[in-house]
Amino acid sequence: MKILVVNSGSSSIKYQLLDMDGEKVLCKGLAERIGIPGSRIVHKKSGEKFIFEKPMPNHEEALKYVLELLKDEKVGAIKDYTEIDAVGHRVVHGGEKFVGSVLIDEEVINAIEEFSYLAPLHNPPNLMGIKAIMKLLPEVPNVGVFDTAFHAKMPEKAFLYAIPYEYYEKYKVRRYGFHGTSHRYVSRRAAEILGLDYSKAKIITVHLGNGASIAAVKNGKSVDTSMGFTPLEGLVMGTRSGDLDPSIVTFLMEKEGLTSEEVYTLLNKKSGVYGLTKQFSSDMRDIEDKALENDPVCRLVLDIYEYRIAKYIGAYAAAMNGVDAIVFTAGVGENSPITREEICENYLGYLGIKIDKEKNNIKGEERIISTQDSKVSVLVVPTNEELMIARDTKEIVEKGLKQLEY
Ligand code: ADP
């Protein structure tokens, strides 16, 4: 079975064509600058990279071109579109409705549209991708895999904010959480690697990319996560503040005469590591390099970054009344031995956690990095959201399901 995975953003589309017999990636790529001059596709097959520059005024044109590439004799992997058995789409927000992946029909499209008020920057472009594929490949089934779905069944005590209840009733203001596909993939994989029964395990997943979040996964379900109503809450991120006293928002609006849009931009795009380093960088590689050269600002920022992560790990160990494994993933989690080591060594000794420095000295590899006698296993598991989307899509289509329960 061949599955196309589509992750459609506002001006870019990531795609991967997978052969599910053996779960092999046949080819993949990124269409960028859609609707902007200079649009192009960076396409990869068997480790070789090809760049195609072509005007792509909208998502439909971009996907039409992507499909042509998939069929291309040299860079493609299929002879005919009938070889694509299904398309799996990443969708950011599924509100409270979607607690698992779903077969896309008119009703699902309407619901994704309805939840656009919760993710105005993401759901509309996700839908553009879905609608374009439906038009270009009308016979092929489409599946939606939501970033929020893994967290959608967390308990009320974890998802309700202590503000007047009417705002939950009126606008569904609650914690949703994001990166769900990644947390689900790496927690499952960690249980497999450790030989743990996923349905009985307590796992903390630490996804550290530009956006970053932590989840408490108990008995195979997400019971809490650090991102909230929007992806702004929780950890210190590349350009997002993470947790802060909400009074700072009104204080700054008054003092600096900021509009709600300006304060939104300030907290989402100018804060975090970028803001703390006085706009030096939002890239953790730069911060690490400077911290290792004893730059006082970068050393402090790395401390703040790690401290917030450690506090959340402590909180989630409490939330689950214990923890069997901690999993690091995404850009920083997979590639930064120093961040992993400092979090574990400086803060998590009380949990009986011990890191094997040699084993920890890896980038982008799946591995247990704790010592044999560590009371909690610590792992690095490179995330693979595309594979998870493709697996869900395959299962839904093969079993003729309407919705997949996690
Ligand atoms: P996203 O998908 O959220 O855009 P990624 O998962 O690609 O983000 O992660 C990007 C982050 O990972 C950046 O801050 C980048 O600096 C960091 N990163 C990548 N490689 C390394 C490394 N070797 N050491 C430290 N950080 C790294």
GROMACS .gro file of C-alpha atoms and ligand atoms in nm:
model
  433
    1MET     CA    1   0.000   0.000   0.000
    2LYS     CA    2   0.134   0.343  -0.098
    3ILE     CA    3   0.038   0.645   0.109
    4LEU     CA    4   0.099   1.011   0.044
    5VAL     CA    5   0.138   1.227   0.356
    6VAL     CA    6   0.065   1.598   0.318
    7ASN     CA    7   0.143   1.871   0.572
    8SER     CA    8   0.003   2.188   0.428
    9GLY     CA    9   0.107   2.522   0.581
   10SER     CA   10   0.026   2.880   0.487
   11SER     CA   11   0.297   2.914   0.221
   12SER     CA   12   0.456   2.569   0.216
   13ILE     CA   13   0.361   2.204   0.177
   14LYS     CA   14   0.568   1.914   0.308
   15TYR     CA   15   0.500   1.578   0.147
   16GLN     CA   16   0.618   1.220   0.169
   17LEU     CA   17   0.525   0.917  -0.036
   18LEU     CA   18   0.559   0.597   0.164
   19ASP     CA   19   0.541   0.232   0.069
   20MET     CA   20   0.379   0.077   0.375
   21ASP     CA   21   0.519  -0.266   0.289
   22GLY     CA   22   0.836  -0.214   0.490
   23GLU     CA   23   0.740   0.144   0.578
   24LYS     CA   24   0.987   0.288   0.328
   25VAL     CA   25   0.995   0.652   0.219
   26LEU     CA   26   0.991   0.646  -0.162
   27CYS     CA   27   1.040   1.020  -0.204
   28LYS     CA   28   0.965   1.339  -0.017
   29GLY     CA   29   0.994   1.712  -0.041
   30LEU     CA   30   0.890   2.063   0.038
   31ALA     CA   31   0.701   2.306  -0.184
   32GLU     CA   32   0.781   2.653  -0.055
   33ARG     CA   33   0.694   3.016  -0.119
   34ILE     CA   34   0.349   2.920  -0.245
   35GLY     CA   35   0.174   3.237  -0.361
   36ILE     CA   36   0.501   3.432  -0.327
   37PRO     CA   37   0.752   3.510  -0.604
   38GLY     CA   38   1.038   3.257  -0.612
   39SER     CA   39   0.829   2.949  -0.536
   40ARG     CA   40   1.009   2.617  -0.567
   41ILE     CA   41   1.004   2.252  -0.473
   42VAL     CA   42   1.294   2.085  -0.298
   43HIS     CA   43   1.244   1.717  -0.374
   44LYS     CA   44   1.444   1.420  -0.243
   45LYS     CA   45   1.471   1.065  -0.365
   46SER     CA   46   1.721   0.803  -0.248
   47GLY     CA   47   1.931   1.069  -0.077
   48GLU     CA   48   1.952   1.279  -0.394
   49LYS     CA   49   1.817   1.634  -0.390
   50PHE     CA   50   1.642   1.808  -0.680
   51ILE     CA   51   1.527   2.169  -0.693
   52PHE     CA   52   1.245   2.274  -0.925
   53GLU     CA   53   1.163   2.641  -0.958
   54LYS     CA   54   0.814   2.705  -1.084
   55PRO     CA   55   0.541   2.959  -1.014
   56MET     CA   56   0.293   2.810  -0.767
   57PRO     CA   57   0.021   3.069  -0.710
   58ASN     CA   58  -0.186   2.853  -0.474
   59HIS     CA   59  -0.199   2.519  -0.290
   60GLU     CA   60  -0.383   2.341  -0.569
   61GLU     CA   61  -0.120   2.435  -0.825
   62ALA     CA   62   0.155   2.334  -0.584
   63LEU     CA   63   0.003   1.992  -0.516
   64LYS     CA   64  -0.063   1.939  -0.886
   65TYR     CA   65   0.305   1.991  -0.944
   66VAL     CA   66   0.399   1.765  -0.650
   67LEU     CA   67   0.182   1.488  -0.798
   68GLU     CA   68   0.353   1.532  -1.135
   69LEU     CA   69   0.690   1.488  -0.965
   70LEU     CA   70   0.570   1.171  -0.792
   71LYS     CA   71   0.496   1.031  -1.138
   72ASP     CA   72   0.815   1.159  -1.297
   73GLU     CA   73   1.035   0.887  -1.443
   74LYS     CA   74   1.356   1.016  -1.285
   75VAL     CA   75   1.258   1.169  -0.952
   76GLY     CA   76   0.924   0.999  -0.890
   77ALA     CA   77   0.821   0.661  -0.756
   78ILE     CA   78   0.492   0.572  -0.925
   79LYS     CA   79   0.375   0.521  -1.281
   80ASP     CA   80   0.015   0.615  -1.227
   81TYR     CA   81  -0.191   0.801  -0.965
   82THR     CA   82  -0.399   0.489  -0.907
   83GLU     CA   83  -0.095   0.358  -0.718
   84ILE     CA   84  -0.164   0.611  -0.439
   85ASP     CA   85  -0.399   0.420  -0.211
   86ALA     CA   86  -0.473   0.699   0.033
   87VAL     CA   87  -0.361   1.044   0.146
   88GLY     CA   88  -0.296   1.131   0.512
   89HIS     CA   89  -0.319   1.497   0.609
   90ARG     CA   90  -0.177   1.667   0.915
   91VAL     CA   91  -0.442   1.892   1.066
   92VAL     CA   92  -0.350   2.115   1.358
   93HIS     CA   93  -0.677   2.165   1.544
   94GLY     CA   94  -0.950   1.911   1.595
   95GLY     CA   95  -1.116   2.092   1.886
   96GLU     CA   96  -1.287   1.863   2.135
   97LYS     CA   97  -1.453   1.665   1.860
   98PHE     CA   98  -1.164   1.465   1.720
   99VAL     CA   99  -1.010   1.225   1.971
  100GLY     CA  100  -0.845   1.015   1.701
  101SER     CA  101  -0.762   1.018   1.330
  102VAL     CA  102  -1.060   1.023   1.091
  103LEU     CA  103  -1.165   0.947   0.738
  104ILE     CA  104  -1.234   1.285   0.581
  105ASP     CA  105  -1.584   1.355   0.452
  106GLU     CA  106  -1.801   1.666   0.419
  107GLU     CA  107  -1.885   1.663   0.791
  108VAL     CA  108  -1.516   1.645   0.890
  109ILE     CA  109  -1.433   1.931   0.654
  110ASN     CA  110  -1.705   2.143   0.812
  111ALA     CA  111  -1.574   2.064   1.160
  112ILE     CA  112  -1.215   2.156   1.065
  113GLU     CA  113  -1.354   2.481   0.925
  114GLU     CA  114  -1.548   2.538   1.246
  115PHE     CA  115  -1.231   2.497   1.457
  116SER     CA  116  -1.044   2.755   1.247
  117TYR     CA  117  -1.127   3.019   1.510
  118LEU     CA  118  -0.902   2.818   1.746
  119ALA     CA  119  -0.614   2.786   1.497
  120PRO     CA  120  -0.659   3.067   1.244
  121LEU     CA  121  -0.306   3.035   1.108
  122HIS     CA  122  -0.312   2.658   1.065
  123ASN     CA  123  -0.651   2.503   0.999
  124PRO     CA  124  -0.731   2.713   0.687
  125PRO     CA  125  -0.410   2.613   0.502
  126ASN     CA  126  -0.455   2.250   0.621
  127LEU     CA  127  -0.798   2.258   0.459
  128MET     CA  128  -0.660   2.407   0.138
  129GLY     CA  129  -0.436   2.101   0.108
  130ILE     CA  130  -0.724   1.862   0.175
  131LYS     CA  131  -0.955   2.030  -0.076
  132ALA     CA  132  -0.685   2.043  -0.342
  133ILE     CA  133  -0.610   1.671  -0.307
  134MET     CA  134  -0.982   1.588  -0.318
  135LYS     CA  135  -1.006   1.775  -0.645
  136LEU     CA  136  -0.686   1.635  -0.797
  137LEU     CA  137  -0.735   1.275  -0.680
  138PRO     CA  138  -1.115   1.243  -0.648
  139GLU     CA  139  -1.114   0.863  -0.610
  140VAL     CA  140  -0.858   0.846  -0.329
  141PRO     CA  141  -0.961   0.835   0.041
  142ASN     CA  142  -0.826   1.110   0.268
  143VAL     CA  143  -0.751   1.080   0.638
  144GLY     CA  144  -0.706   1.365   0.888
  145VAL     CA  145  -0.455   1.326   1.171
  146PHE     CA  146  -0.485   1.603   1.431
  147ASP     CA  147  -0.212   1.755   1.648
  148THR     CA  148  -0.464   1.794   1.928
  149ALA     CA  149  -0.632   1.452   1.913
  150PHE     CA  150  -0.391   1.260   2.137
  151HIS     CA  151  -0.455   1.511   2.415
  152ALA     CA  152  -0.828   1.553   2.356
  153LYS     CA  153  -0.928   1.303   2.623
  154MET     CA  154  -0.710   1.433   2.905
  155PRO     CA  155  -0.909   1.472   3.228
  156GLU     CA  156  -1.100   1.790   3.306
  157LYS     CA  157  -0.872   1.864   3.601
  158ALA     CA  158  -0.586   1.892   3.352
  159PHE     CA  159  -0.761   2.084   3.075
  160LEU     CA  160  -0.975   2.343   3.254
  161TYR     CA  161  -0.834   2.686   3.335
  162ALA     CA  162  -0.942   2.858   3.655
  163ILE     CA  163  -1.127   3.141   3.483
  164PRO     CA  164  -1.507   3.185   3.481
  165TYR     CA  165  -1.653   2.858   3.359
  166GLU     CA  166  -1.875   3.038   3.108
  167TYR     CA  167  -1.573   3.094   2.880
  168TYR     CA  168  -1.528   2.721   2.847
  169GLU     CA  169  -1.897   2.689   2.765
  170LYS     CA  170  -1.907   2.989   2.533
  171TYR     CA  171  -1.577   2.963   2.346
  172LYS     CA  172  -1.433   2.627   2.453
  173VAL     CA  173  -1.139   2.798   2.620
  174ARG     CA  174  -0.943   2.502   2.760
  175ARG     CA  175  -0.607   2.330   2.729
  176TYR     CA  176  -0.585   2.147   2.396
  177GLY     CA  177  -0.216   2.069   2.359
  178PHE     CA  178  -0.027   2.021   2.034
  179HIS     CA  179   0.251   1.798   1.887
  180GLY     CA  180   0.017   1.508   1.971
  181THR     CA  181   0.130   1.292   1.680
  182SER     CA  182   0.491   1.325   1.792
  183HIS     CA  183   0.414   1.253   2.160
  184ARG     CA  184   0.212   0.948   2.056
  185TYR     CA  185   0.480   0.817   1.822
  186VAL     CA  186   0.776   0.855   2.057
  187SER     CA  187   0.594   0.726   2.367
  188ARG     CA  188   0.483   0.412   2.182
  189ARG     CA  189   0.826   0.361   2.039
  190ALA     CA  190   0.988   0.404   2.382
  191ALA     CA  191   0.758   0.139   2.529
  192GLU     CA  192   0.852  -0.095   2.241
  193ILE     CA  193   1.225  -0.036   2.287
  194LEU     CA  194   1.202  -0.093   2.663
  195GLY     CA  195   0.969  -0.391   2.634
  196LEU     CA  196   0.709  -0.210   2.848
  197ASP     CA  197   0.336  -0.271   2.819
  198TYR     CA  198   0.225   0.065   2.667
  199SER     CA  199  -0.116   0.035   2.827
  200LYS     CA  200   0.042   0.022   3.173
  201ALA     CA  201   0.341   0.255   3.135
  202LYS     CA  202   0.409   0.605   3.269
  203ILE     CA  203   0.610   0.799   3.012
  204ILE     CA  204   0.711   1.165   2.992
  205THR     CA  205   0.776   1.281   2.637
  206VAL     CA  206   0.990   1.591   2.585
  207HIS     CA  207   0.950   1.739   2.235
  208LEU     CA  208   1.208   2.016   2.193
  209GLY     CA  209   1.192   2.179   1.851
  210ASN     CA  210   1.146   2.545   1.767
  211GLY     CA  211   0.811   2.493   1.930
  212ALA     CA  212   0.844   2.273   2.237
  213SER     CA  213   0.608   2.077   2.460
  214ILE     CA  214   0.606   1.801   2.718
  215ALA     CA  215   0.339   1.538   2.771
  216ALA     CA  216   0.253   1.297   3.051
  217VAL     CA  217   0.150   0.970   2.886
  218LYS     CA  218  -0.010   0.728   3.131
  219ASN     CA  219  -0.139   0.387   3.024
  220GLY     CA  220  -0.106   0.491   2.658
  221LYS     CA  221  -0.309   0.812   2.698
  222SER     CA  222  -0.196   1.172   2.724
  223VAL     CA  223  -0.312   1.291   3.067
  224ASP     CA  224  -0.148   1.634   3.058
  225THR     CA  225   0.064   1.848   2.828
  226SER     CA  226   0.240   2.182   2.853
  227MET     CA  227   0.097   2.364   2.550
  228GLY     CA  228  -0.247   2.496   2.623
  229PHE     CA  229  -0.528   2.683   2.451
  230THR     CA  230  -0.263   2.781   2.198
  231PRO     CA  231   0.099   2.665   2.148
  232LEU     CA  232   0.221   2.962   2.353
  233GLU     CA  233   0.198   2.804   2.698
  234GLY     CA  234   0.457   2.589   2.872
  235LEU     CA  235   0.825   2.566   2.793
  236VAL     CA  236   1.063   2.842   2.688
  237MET     CA  237   1.077   2.809   2.308
  238GLY     CA  238   1.275   2.959   2.019
  239THR     CA  239   1.060   3.273   1.997
  240ARG     CA  240   0.768   3.195   2.234
  241SER     CA  241   0.766   3.292   2.600
  242GLY     CA  242   0.593   2.985   2.739
  243ASP     CA  243   0.443   3.027   3.089
  244LEU     CA  244   0.418   3.374   3.236
  245ASP     CA  245   0.200   3.572   3.473
  246PRO     CA  246  -0.098   3.682   3.258
  247SER     CA  247  -0.084   4.024   3.426
  248ILE     CA  248   0.234   4.094   3.229
  249VAL     CA  249   0.018   4.103   2.915
  250THR     CA  250  -0.211   4.381   3.038
  251PHE     CA  251   0.083   4.561   3.205
  252LEU     CA  252   0.280   4.574   2.878
  253MET     CA  253  -0.023   4.668   2.674
  254GLU     CA  254  -0.077   4.968   2.901
  255LYS     CA  255   0.287   5.073   2.940
  256GLU     CA  256   0.387   5.028   2.576
  257GLY     CA  257   0.049   5.113   2.422
  258LEU     CA  258   0.033   4.775   2.247
  259THR     CA  259  -0.269   4.637   2.065
  260SER     CA  260  -0.376   4.279   2.125
  261GLU     CA  261  -0.219   4.181   1.793
  262GLU     CA  262   0.109   4.347   1.887
  263VAL     CA  263   0.127   4.175   2.223
  264TYR     CA  264   0.042   3.844   2.053
  265THR     CA  265   0.336   3.896   1.816
  266LEU     CA  266   0.562   3.999   2.104
  267LEU     CA  267   0.494   3.680   2.298
  268ASN     CA  268   0.492   3.443   2.000
  269LYS     CA  269   0.764   3.581   1.776
  270LYS     CA  270   0.993   3.805   1.982
  271SER     CA  271   1.017   3.625   2.314
  272GLY     CA  272   1.164   3.294   2.431
  273VAL     CA  273   1.531   3.232   2.362
  274TYR     CA  274   1.528   3.503   2.096
  275GLY     CA  275   1.395   3.769   2.332
  276LEU     CA  276   1.612   3.667   2.626
  277THR     CA  277   1.930   3.690   2.416
  278LYS     CA  278   1.831   4.038   2.294
  279GLN     CA  279   1.753   3.904   1.947
  280PHE     CA  280   2.088   3.723   1.912
  281SER     CA  281   1.927   3.396   1.800
  282SER     CA  282   1.629   3.164   1.839
  283ASP     CA  283   1.840   2.866   1.735
  284MET     CA  284   1.952   2.647   2.025
  285ARG     CA  285   2.272   2.552   1.839
  286ASP     CA  286   2.388   2.914   1.861
  287ILE     CA  287   2.295   2.938   2.228
  288GLU     CA  288   2.476   2.614   2.311
  289ASP     CA  289   2.791   2.711   2.121
  290LYS     CA  290   2.813   3.045   2.302
  291ALA     CA  291   2.727   2.890   2.640
  292LEU     CA  292   3.014   2.647   2.594
  293GLU     CA  293   3.242   2.947   2.528
  294ASN     CA  294   3.122   3.081   2.866
  295ASP     CA  295   2.917   3.363   2.721
  296PRO     CA  296   2.722   3.470   3.034
  297VAL     CA  297   2.398   3.559   2.854
  298CYS     CA  298   2.376   3.234   2.656
  299ARG     CA  299   2.479   3.031   2.960
  300LEU     CA  300   2.192   3.191   3.156
  301VAL     CA  301   1.944   3.137   2.873
  302LEU     CA  302   2.038   2.770   2.847
  303ASP     CA  303   1.990   2.744   3.225
  304ILE     CA  304   1.645   2.903   3.202
  305TYR     CA  305   1.553   2.674   2.911
  306GLU     CA  306   1.662   2.359   3.095
  307TYR     CA  307   1.519   2.466   3.431
  308ARG     CA  308   1.169   2.507   3.284
  309ILE     CA  309   1.190   2.161   3.125
  310ALA     CA  310   1.308   2.004   3.452
  311LYS     CA  311   1.022   2.166   3.644
  312TYR     CA  312   0.768   2.021   3.400
  313ILE     CA  313   0.925   1.676   3.424
  314GLY     CA  314   0.889   1.698   3.803
  315ALA     CA  315   0.528   1.811   3.768
  316TYR     CA  316   0.439   1.526   3.532
  317ALA     CA  317   0.609   1.265   3.749
  318ALA     CA  318   0.372   1.393   4.021
  319ALA     CA  319   0.073   1.402   3.782
  320MET     CA  320   0.122   1.031   3.705
  321ASN     CA  321   0.240   0.939   4.056
  322GLY     CA  322   0.559   0.801   3.907
  323VAL     CA  323   0.748   0.768   3.582
  324ASP     CA  324   0.899   0.470   3.400
  325ALA     CA  325   1.065   0.652   3.112
  326ILE     CA  326   1.156   0.997   2.985
  327VAL     CA  327   1.190   1.042   2.609
  328PHE     CA  328   1.372   1.328   2.436
  329THR     CA  329   1.279   1.412   2.078
  330ALA     CA  330   1.272   1.678   1.799
  331GLY     CA  331   1.556   1.912   1.692
  332VAL     CA  332   1.708   1.986   2.032
  333GLY     CA  333   1.594   1.669   2.210
  334GLU     CA  334   1.747   1.447   1.941
  335ASN     CA  335   2.064   1.645   1.878
  336SER     CA  336   2.179   1.808   2.198
  337PRO     CA  337   2.366   1.579   2.440
  338ILE     CA  338   2.449   1.874   2.667
  339THR     CA  339   2.085   1.980   2.714
  340ARG     CA  340   1.982   1.621   2.794
  341GLU     CA  341   2.272   1.570   3.029
  342GLU     CA  342   2.228   1.897   3.217
  343ILE     CA  343   1.853   1.844   3.266
  344CYS     CA  344   1.905   1.491   3.400
  345GLU     CA  345   2.220   1.553   3.605
  346ASN     CA  346   2.130   1.891   3.753
  347TYR     CA  347   1.769   1.828   3.845
  348LEU     CA  348   1.650   1.468   3.820
  349GLY     CA  349   1.883   1.282   4.055
  350TYR     CA  350   1.602   1.262   4.314
  351LEU     CA  351   1.411   1.035   4.073
  352GLY     CA  352   1.708   0.798   4.071
  353ILE     CA  353   1.796   0.899   3.716
  354LYS     CA  354   2.151   0.836   3.597
  355ILE     CA  355   2.277   0.919   3.250
  356ASP     CA  356   2.551   0.722   3.073
  357LYS     CA  357   2.755   1.005   2.922
  358GLU     CA  358   2.897   0.790   2.648
  359LYS     CA  359   2.559   0.657   2.540
  360ASN     CA  360   2.422   1.010   2.558
  361ASN     CA  361   2.683   1.131   2.311
  362ILE     CA  362   2.463   1.082   2.004
  363LYS     CA  363   2.264   1.288   1.758
  364GLY     CA  364   1.948   1.181   1.581
  365GLU     CA  365   1.966   0.816   1.685
  366GLU     CA  366   1.729   0.594   1.877
  367ARG     CA  367   1.896   0.490   2.201
  368ILE     CA  368   1.859   0.434   2.577
  369ILE     CA  369   2.094   0.688   2.735
  370SER     CA  370   2.043   0.605   3.103
  371THR     CA  371   2.265   0.362   3.294
  372GLN     CA  372   2.159   0.005   3.373
  373ASP     CA  373   2.089   0.098   3.737
  374SER     CA  374   1.898   0.419   3.662
  375LYS     CA  375   1.553   0.397   3.830
  376VAL     CA  376   1.391   0.564   3.530
  377SER     CA  377   1.490   0.490   3.170
  378VAL     CA  378   1.588   0.789   2.961
  379LEU     CA  379   1.578   0.759   2.582
  380VAL     CA  380   1.633   0.950   2.263
  381VAL     CA  381   1.372   0.866   2.000
  382PRO     CA  382   1.377   1.068   1.675
  383THR     CA  383   1.020   1.168   1.606
  384ASN     CA  384   0.846   1.061   1.288
  385GLU     CA  385   0.511   1.230   1.254
  386GLU     CA  386   0.482   1.141   0.885
  387LEU     CA  387   0.515   0.770   0.958
  388MET     CA  388   0.253   0.795   1.231
  389ILE     CA  389   0.016   0.976   0.991
  390ALA     CA  390   0.078   0.711   0.725
  391ARG     CA  391   0.017   0.427   0.973
  392ASP     CA  392  -0.313   0.579   1.089
  393THR     CA  393  -0.418   0.637   0.729
  394LYS     CA  394  -0.339   0.278   0.636
  395GLU     CA  395  -0.529   0.140   0.935
  396ILE     CA  396  -0.839   0.349   0.869
  397VAL     CA  397  -0.848   0.265   0.499
  398GLU     CA  398  -0.762  -0.105   0.537
  399LYS     CA  399  -1.014  -0.166   0.813
  400GLY     CA  400  -1.280   0.056   0.659
  401LEU     CA  401  -1.300   0.270   0.976
  402LYS     CA  402  -1.450   0.614   1.011
  403GLN     CA  403  -1.243   0.701   1.316
  404LEU     CA  404  -0.939   0.549   1.484
  405GLU     CA  405  -0.942   0.537   1.864
  406TYR     CA  406  -0.600   0.590   2.018
  407ADP     P1  407   1.047   2.257   1.425
  407ADP     O1  408   1.006   2.132   1.353
  407ADP     O2  409   0.965   2.289   1.547
  407ADP     O3  410   1.069   2.376   1.338
  407ADP     P2  411   1.293   2.114   1.487
  407ADP     O4  412   1.239   1.993   1.552
  407ADP     O5  413   1.354   2.103   1.353
  407ADP     O6  414   1.189   2.233   1.490
  407ADP     O7  415   1.402   2.177   1.588
  407ADP     C1  416   1.466   2.297   1.562
  407ADP     C2  417   1.559   2.327   1.679
  407ADP     O8  418   1.649   2.219   1.695
  407ADP     C3  419   1.642   2.453   1.659
  407ADP     O9  420   1.645   2.531   1.776
  407ADP     C4  421   1.780   2.393   1.632
  407ADP    O10  422   1.881   2.477   1.673
  407ADP     C5  423   1.776   2.271   1.717
  407ADP     N1  424   1.887   2.181   1.684
  407ADP     C6  425   1.909   2.115   1.570
  407ADP     N2  426   2.027   2.050   1.577
  407ADP     C7  427   2.081   2.079   1.697
  407ADP     C8  428   2.203   2.047   1.764
  407ADP     N3  429   2.294   1.971   1.705
  407ADP     N4  430   2.222   2.096   1.888
  407ADP     C9  431   2.132   2.174   1.947
  407ADP     N5  432   2.017   2.209   1.889
  407ADP    C10  433   1.992   2.163   1.768
   0.00000   0.00000   0.00000
